[in-house]
Amino acid sequence: DTEVTQTPKHLVMGMTNKKSLKCEQHMGHRAMYWYKQKAKKPPELMFVYSYEKLSINESVPSRFSPECPNSSLLNLHLHALQPEDSALYLCASSQEGAGTDTQYFGPGTRLTVL
Amino acid sequence: GDSVTQMEGPVTLSEEAFLTINCTYTATGYPSLFWYVQYPGEGLQLLLKATKADDKGSNKGFEATYRKETTSFHLEKGSVQVSDSAVYFCALLMYSSASKIIFGSGTRLSIRP
């Protein structure tokens, strides 16, 4: 089973709200990723967690705060977002987070910031 | 730096037509190569992959062969269906300490009944 689940599927929030996106995988993978995808563009990497430690932060603004409570879960906390942050947020996981491990993606959370 | 170039879309075909979506790459080493598919309103699904030269990845009637001499990984299908309408992303992953996928720009495919 190569399933990554994400909740919620859709999220609408105001610029002063605080919300969280959740991602879960039960494949025993030790690396998890957050991507942002704008319409008609490929996904852009935001964060990588490897063995529950943040290994890559692609200079993402601090209004996005990732958290990896355990090896199966990945959260993305959102605060004081801007309308231009509206996008599809994708979670992915892979075996180790190194080498050329295949990344498996979730269905995404479609975020709208008003 | 490393990069992936895909043919520009949109590509529109009739059902049962032959499909080719071109993908070429530039890499300093020996990457693994992937095709991902994104159906409308959904996330990315791994379609197929190849990890070394001359490997052929295949899935759901789609095929792609890792050609080191032409640095290409073209996606083909002999007879497309309406359900194949989606955006297709070619991608590479270099062996390194960090798994940073490099995606092509994506090719939108529309199949007419």
mmCIF file of C-alpha atoms in Angstrom:
data_model
loop_
_atom_site.group_PDB
_atom_site.id
_atom_site.type_symbol
_atom_site.label_atom_id
_atom_site.label_comp_id
_atom_site.label_asym_id
_atom_site.label_seq_id
_atom_site.Cartn_x
_atom_site.Cartn_y
_atom_site.Cartn_z
ATOM 1 C CA ASP A 1 0.000 0.000 0.000
ATOM 2 C CA THR A 2 1.488 3.312 -1.079
ATOM 3 C CA GLU A 3 -1.024 5.659 0.492
ATOM 4 C CA VAL A 4 -0.422 9.106 1.906
ATOM 5 C CA THR A 5 -3.505 10.761 3.389
ATOM 6 C CA GLN A 6 -4.086 14.482 3.899
ATOM 7 C CA THR A 7 -6.720 16.438 5.787
ATOM 8 C CA PRO A 8 -8.626 18.575 5.205
ATOM 9 C CA LYS A 9 -9.269 18.284 1.475
ATOM 10 C CA HIS A 10 -10.274 21.940 1.250
ATOM 11 C CA LEU A 11 -9.584 24.853 3.588
ATOM 12 C CA VAL A 12 -10.706 28.463 3.440
ATOM 13 C CA MET A 13 -9.141 30.870 5.921
ATOM 14 C CA GLY A 14 -8.808 34.544 6.595
ATOM 15 C CA MET A 15 -5.499 36.324 6.887
ATOM 16 C CA THR A 16 -5.718 36.457 10.680
ATOM 17 C CA ASN A 17 -6.665 32.806 11.197
ATOM 18 C CA LYS A 18 -4.488 29.990 12.484
ATOM 19 C CA LYS A 19 -5.036 26.588 10.905
ATOM 20 C CA SER A 20 -3.148 23.329 10.411
ATOM 21 C CA LEU A 21 -2.775 20.857 7.575
ATOM 22 C CA LYS A 22 -2.240 17.205 8.432
ATOM 23 C CA CYS A 23 -0.509 14.378 6.598
ATOM 24 C CA GLU A 24 -0.201 10.712 7.539
ATOM 25 C CA GLN A 25 1.513 7.668 6.065
ATOM 26 C CA HIS A 26 1.750 4.073 7.321
ATOM 27 C CA MET A 27 4.347 2.752 4.903
ATOM 28 C CA GLY A 28 7.184 2.926 7.428
ATOM 29 C CA HIS A 29 8.786 5.759 5.483
ATOM 30 C CA ARG A 30 11.282 7.899 7.390
ATOM 31 C CA ALA A 31 11.195 10.980 5.166
ATOM 32 C CA MET A 32 8.238 13.314 4.681
ATOM 33 C CA TYR A 33 7.843 16.412 2.537
ATOM 34 C CA TRP A 34 5.653 19.468 2.070
ATOM 35 C CA TYR A 35 5.191 20.933 -1.410
ATOM 36 C CA LYS A 36 3.245 23.933 -2.658
ATOM 37 C CA GLN A 37 1.650 23.810 -6.096
ATOM 38 C CA LYS A 38 0.180 26.811 -7.874
ATOM 39 C CA ALA A 39 -2.203 26.369 -10.803
ATOM 40 C CA LYS A 40 -0.599 25.025 -13.984
ATOM 41 C CA LYS A 41 2.821 24.747 -12.323
ATOM 42 C CA PRO A 42 4.841 21.826 -10.979
ATOM 43 C CA PRO A 43 5.086 21.347 -7.208
ATOM 44 C CA GLU A 44 7.700 23.398 -5.340
ATOM 45 C CA LEU A 45 9.489 21.876 -2.371
ATOM 46 C CA MET A 46 8.953 23.650 0.966
ATOM 47 C CA PHE A 47 10.253 21.353 3.724
ATOM 48 C CA VAL A 48 11.831 17.929 4.168
ATOM 49 C CA TYR A 49 11.832 15.915 7.380
ATOM 50 C CA SER A 50 14.186 12.972 7.641
ATOM 51 C CA TYR A 51 13.942 10.735 10.712
ATOM 52 C CA GLU A 52 11.646 13.345 12.317
ATOM 53 C CA LYS A 53 14.221 16.110 11.985
ATOM 54 C CA LEU A 54 13.921 19.069 9.654
ATOM 55 C CA SER A 55 16.585 18.575 6.994
ATOM 56 C CA ILE A 56 15.546 21.057 4.320
ATOM 57 C CA ASN A 57 13.773 24.399 4.564
ATOM 58 C CA GLU A 58 13.591 26.034 1.153
ATOM 59 C CA SER A 59 13.580 29.572 2.562
ATOM 60 C CA VAL A 60 9.875 29.372 3.315
ATOM 61 C CA PRO A 61 8.325 32.376 5.159
ATOM 62 C CA SER A 62 7.857 31.872 8.895
ATOM 63 C CA ARG A 63 4.077 32.076 8.548
ATOM 64 C CA PHE A 64 4.418 28.400 7.515
ATOM 65 C CA SER A 65 5.596 26.238 10.419
ATOM 66 C CA PRO A 66 6.129 22.491 9.910
ATOM 67 C CA GLU A 67 6.007 19.896 12.651
ATOM 68 C CA CYS A 68 6.762 16.175 12.652
ATOM 69 C CA PRO A 69 5.293 14.671 15.860
ATOM 70 C CA ASN A 70 6.336 11.130 14.885
ATOM 71 C CA SER A 71 7.535 9.190 11.883
ATOM 72 C CA SER A 72 3.998 8.732 10.514
ATOM 73 C CA LEU A 73 2.649 12.251 10.909
ATOM 74 C CA LEU A 74 3.502 15.612 9.414
ATOM 75 C CA ASN A 75 1.723 18.883 10.133
ATOM 76 C CA LEU A 76 1.915 22.298 8.544
ATOM 77 C CA HIS A 77 0.794 25.135 10.826
ATOM 78 C CA LEU A 78 -0.464 28.243 9.081
ATOM 79 C CA HIS A 79 -0.680 31.736 10.556
ATOM 80 C CA ALA A 80 -1.154 35.202 9.081
ATOM 81 C CA LEU A 81 -1.182 33.933 5.520
ATOM 82 C CA GLN A 82 -1.514 36.136 2.465
ATOM 83 C CA PRO A 83 -3.894 35.662 -0.493
ATOM 84 C CA GLU A 84 -0.914 34.687 -2.665
ATOM 85 C CA ASP A 85 -0.431 31.643 -0.402
ATOM 86 C CA SER A 86 -3.591 30.145 -1.892
ATOM 87 C CA ALA A 87 -2.498 26.913 -3.567
ATOM 88 C CA LEU A 88 -2.627 23.129 -3.444
ATOM 89 C CA TYR A 89 -0.428 21.853 -0.605
ATOM 90 C CA LEU A 90 0.929 18.374 -1.188
ATOM 91 C CA CYS A 91 2.506 16.018 1.281
ATOM 92 C CA ALA A 92 4.828 13.211 0.177
ATOM 93 C CA SER A 93 6.869 10.482 1.810
ATOM 94 C CA SER A 94 9.798 8.266 0.865
ATOM 95 C CA GLN A 95 11.798 5.448 2.381
ATOM 96 C CA GLU A 96 14.803 7.353 3.699
ATOM 97 C CA GLY A 97 14.976 10.908 2.349
ATOM 98 C CA ALA A 98 18.310 10.331 0.688
ATOM 99 C CA GLY A 99 19.558 8.798 -2.485
ATOM 100 C CA THR A 100 16.909 8.311 -5.135
ATOM 101 C CA ASP A 101 14.004 6.962 -3.091
ATOM 102 C CA THR A 102 10.657 7.223 -4.824
ATOM 103 C CA GLN A 103 8.396 9.895 -3.350
ATOM 104 C CA TYR A 104 4.719 9.062 -2.939
ATOM 105 C CA PHE A 105 2.277 11.954 -2.849
ATOM 106 C CA GLY A 106 -0.989 12.532 -1.046
ATOM 107 C CA PRO A 107 -4.126 13.998 -2.644
ATOM 108 C CA GLY A 108 -3.385 17.487 -1.356
ATOM 109 C CA THR A 109 -5.190 20.209 0.574
ATOM 110 C CA ARG A 110 -6.583 23.025 -1.534
ATOM 111 C CA LEU A 111 -6.080 26.199 0.486
ATOM 112 C CA THR A 112 -7.839 29.492 -0.189
ATOM 113 C CA VAL A 113 -6.763 32.573 1.764
ATOM 114 C CA LEU A 114 -9.274 35.423 1.763
ATOM 115 C CA GLY B 1 22.413 22.782 -12.886
ATOM 116 C CA ASP B 2 20.161 19.774 -13.205
ATOM 117 C CA SER B 3 16.944 20.319 -15.175
ATOM 118 C CA VAL B 4 14.056 18.630 -16.969
ATOM 119 C CA THR B 5 12.466 19.833 -20.204
ATOM 120 C CA GLN B 6 9.071 18.576 -21.337
ATOM 121 C CA MET B 7 7.147 19.216 -24.512
ATOM 122 C CA GLU B 8 4.742 22.074 -24.140
ATOM 123 C CA GLY B 9 1.056 21.364 -23.992
ATOM 124 C CA PRO B 10 -1.766 21.175 -24.184
ATOM 125 C CA VAL B 11 -1.768 17.988 -26.233
ATOM 126 C CA THR B 12 -5.152 16.968 -27.646
ATOM 127 C CA LEU B 13 -5.682 13.523 -29.149
ATOM 128 C CA SER B 14 -8.584 11.349 -30.187
ATOM 129 C CA GLU B 15 -9.351 8.176 -28.260
ATOM 130 C CA GLU B 16 -7.206 5.192 -29.334
ATOM 131 C CA ALA B 17 -4.492 7.465 -30.772
ATOM 132 C CA PHE B 18 -0.790 6.867 -30.090
ATOM 133 C CA LEU B 19 0.724 9.118 -27.440
ATOM 134 C CA THR B 20 4.256 10.440 -27.067
ATOM 135 C CA ILE B 21 5.213 13.096 -24.534
ATOM 136 C CA ASN B 22 8.841 14.097 -24.889
ATOM 137 C CA CYS B 23 11.099 14.584 -21.884
ATOM 138 C CA THR B 24 14.813 15.361 -21.853
ATOM 139 C CA TYR B 25 17.033 16.021 -18.902
ATOM 140 C CA THR B 26 20.325 17.610 -17.936
ATOM 141 C CA ALA B 27 22.169 16.119 -14.998
ATOM 142 C CA THR B 28 25.765 15.985 -13.801
ATOM 143 C CA GLY B 29 25.469 12.387 -12.641
ATOM 144 C CA TYR B 30 23.120 9.428 -13.073
ATOM 145 C CA PRO B 31 19.639 10.310 -11.910
ATOM 146 C CA SER B 32 16.569 8.222 -11.377
ATOM 147 C CA LEU B 33 13.754 9.285 -13.701
ATOM 148 C CA PHE B 34 10.021 9.391 -13.044
ATOM 149 C CA TRP B 35 6.706 10.150 -14.664
ATOM 150 C CA TYR B 36 3.986 11.414 -12.360
ATOM 151 C CA VAL B 37 0.358 11.985 -13.389
ATOM 152 C CA GLN B 38 -2.065 14.481 -11.878
ATOM 153 C CA TYR B 39 -5.758 14.015 -12.607
ATOM 154 C CA PRO B 40 -8.034 17.058 -12.287
ATOM 155 C CA GLY B 41 -8.437 18.148 -8.675
ATOM 156 C CA GLU B 42 -6.083 15.477 -7.325
ATOM 157 C CA GLY B 43 -2.532 15.032 -6.070
ATOM 158 C CA LEU B 44 0.365 13.464 -7.970
ATOM 159 C CA GLN B 45 0.448 9.749 -8.614
ATOM 160 C CA LEU B 46 3.602 7.893 -9.543
ATOM 161 C CA LEU B 47 3.028 6.481 -13.021
ATOM 162 C CA LEU B 48 6.372 4.784 -13.681
ATOM 163 C CA LYS B 49 10.073 5.076 -12.976
ATOM 164 C CA ALA B 50 13.496 3.943 -14.165
ATOM 165 C CA THR B 51 16.658 3.983 -12.086
ATOM 166 C CA LYS B 52 19.432 3.283 -14.599
ATOM 167 C CA ALA B 53 20.256 3.508 -18.275
ATOM 168 C CA ASP B 54 18.227 1.268 -20.627
ATOM 169 C CA ASP B 55 15.671 0.496 -17.887
ATOM 170 C CA LYS B 56 12.083 0.556 -19.114
ATOM 171 C CA GLY B 57 9.371 1.656 -16.724
ATOM 172 C CA SER B 58 5.805 0.607 -17.484
ATOM 173 C CA ASN B 59 2.367 0.888 -15.895
ATOM 174 C CA LYS B 60 -1.259 1.023 -17.103
ATOM 175 C CA GLY B 61 -0.153 0.708 -20.749
ATOM 176 C CA PHE B 62 2.324 3.598 -20.460
ATOM 177 C CA GLU B 63 6.039 3.030 -21.091
ATOM 178 C CA ALA B 64 9.229 5.074 -20.920
ATOM 179 C CA THR B 65 12.831 4.020 -21.515
ATOM 180 C CA TYR B 66 15.826 5.655 -19.811
ATOM 181 C CA ARG B 67 18.090 6.697 -22.697
ATOM 182 C CA LYS B 68 21.440 7.904 -21.417
ATOM 183 C CA GLU B 69 22.862 8.595 -24.879
ATOM 184 C CA THR B 70 20.058 11.032 -25.723
ATOM 185 C CA THR B 71 19.338 12.049 -22.082
ATOM 186 C CA SER B 72 15.669 11.322 -22.675
ATOM 187 C CA PHE B 73 12.755 9.579 -20.963
ATOM 188 C CA HIS B 74 9.844 9.927 -23.392
ATOM 189 C CA LEU B 75 6.413 8.709 -22.284
ATOM 190 C CA GLU B 76 4.443 6.547 -24.742
ATOM 191 C CA LYS B 77 1.108 4.762 -24.864
ATOM 192 C CA GLY B 78 -0.209 2.804 -27.788
ATOM 193 C CA SER B 79 -3.914 3.613 -27.436
ATOM 194 C CA VAL B 80 -5.095 6.417 -25.170
ATOM 195 C CA GLN B 81 -8.460 6.590 -23.435
ATOM 196 C CA VAL B 82 -10.555 9.543 -22.287
ATOM 197 C CA SER B 83 -9.624 8.584 -18.713
ATOM 198 C CA ASP B 84 -5.959 9.356 -19.503
ATOM 199 C CA SER B 85 -6.774 13.083 -19.640
ATOM 200 C CA ALA B 86 -4.510 14.636 -17.004
ATOM 201 C CA VAL B 87 -1.286 16.594 -16.499
ATOM 202 C CA TYR B 88 1.895 14.547 -16.829
ATOM 203 C CA PHE B 89 5.132 15.562 -15.072
ATOM 204 C CA CYS B 90 8.543 14.198 -15.942
ATOM 205 C CA ALA B 91 10.980 14.364 -13.022
ATOM 206 C CA LEU B 92 14.489 13.436 -11.990
ATOM 207 C CA LEU B 93 16.109 12.701 -8.674
ATOM 208 C CA MET B 94 19.848 12.775 -8.171
ATOM 209 C CA TYR B 95 21.629 10.582 -5.692
ATOM 210 C CA SER B 96 22.546 12.911 -2.858
ATOM 211 C CA SER B 97 22.001 13.464 0.804
ATOM 212 C CA ALA B 98 18.702 15.197 0.137
ATOM 213 C CA SER B 99 15.850 13.958 -2.003
ATOM 214 C CA LYS B 100 15.036 17.081 -4.014
ATOM 215 C CA ILE B 101 12.960 16.170 -7.054
ATOM 216 C CA ILE B 102 13.378 18.319 -10.139
ATOM 217 C CA PHE B 103 10.115 18.480 -12.081
ATOM 218 C CA GLY B 104 9.480 19.422 -15.664
ATOM 219 C CA SER B 105 6.833 22.061 -16.321
ATOM 220 C CA GLY B 106 4.089 19.491 -16.958
ATOM 221 C CA THR B 107 2.163 18.555 -20.098
ATOM 222 C CA ARG B 108 -1.606 18.751 -20.136
ATOM 223 C CA LEU B 109 -3.187 15.917 -22.126
ATOM 224 C CA SER B 110 -6.795 15.985 -23.313
ATOM 225 C CA ILE B 111 -8.386 12.986 -25.033
ATOM 226 C CA ARG B 112 -11.475 13.453 -27.220
ATOM 227 C CA PRO B 113 -14.062 10.647 -27.295
#
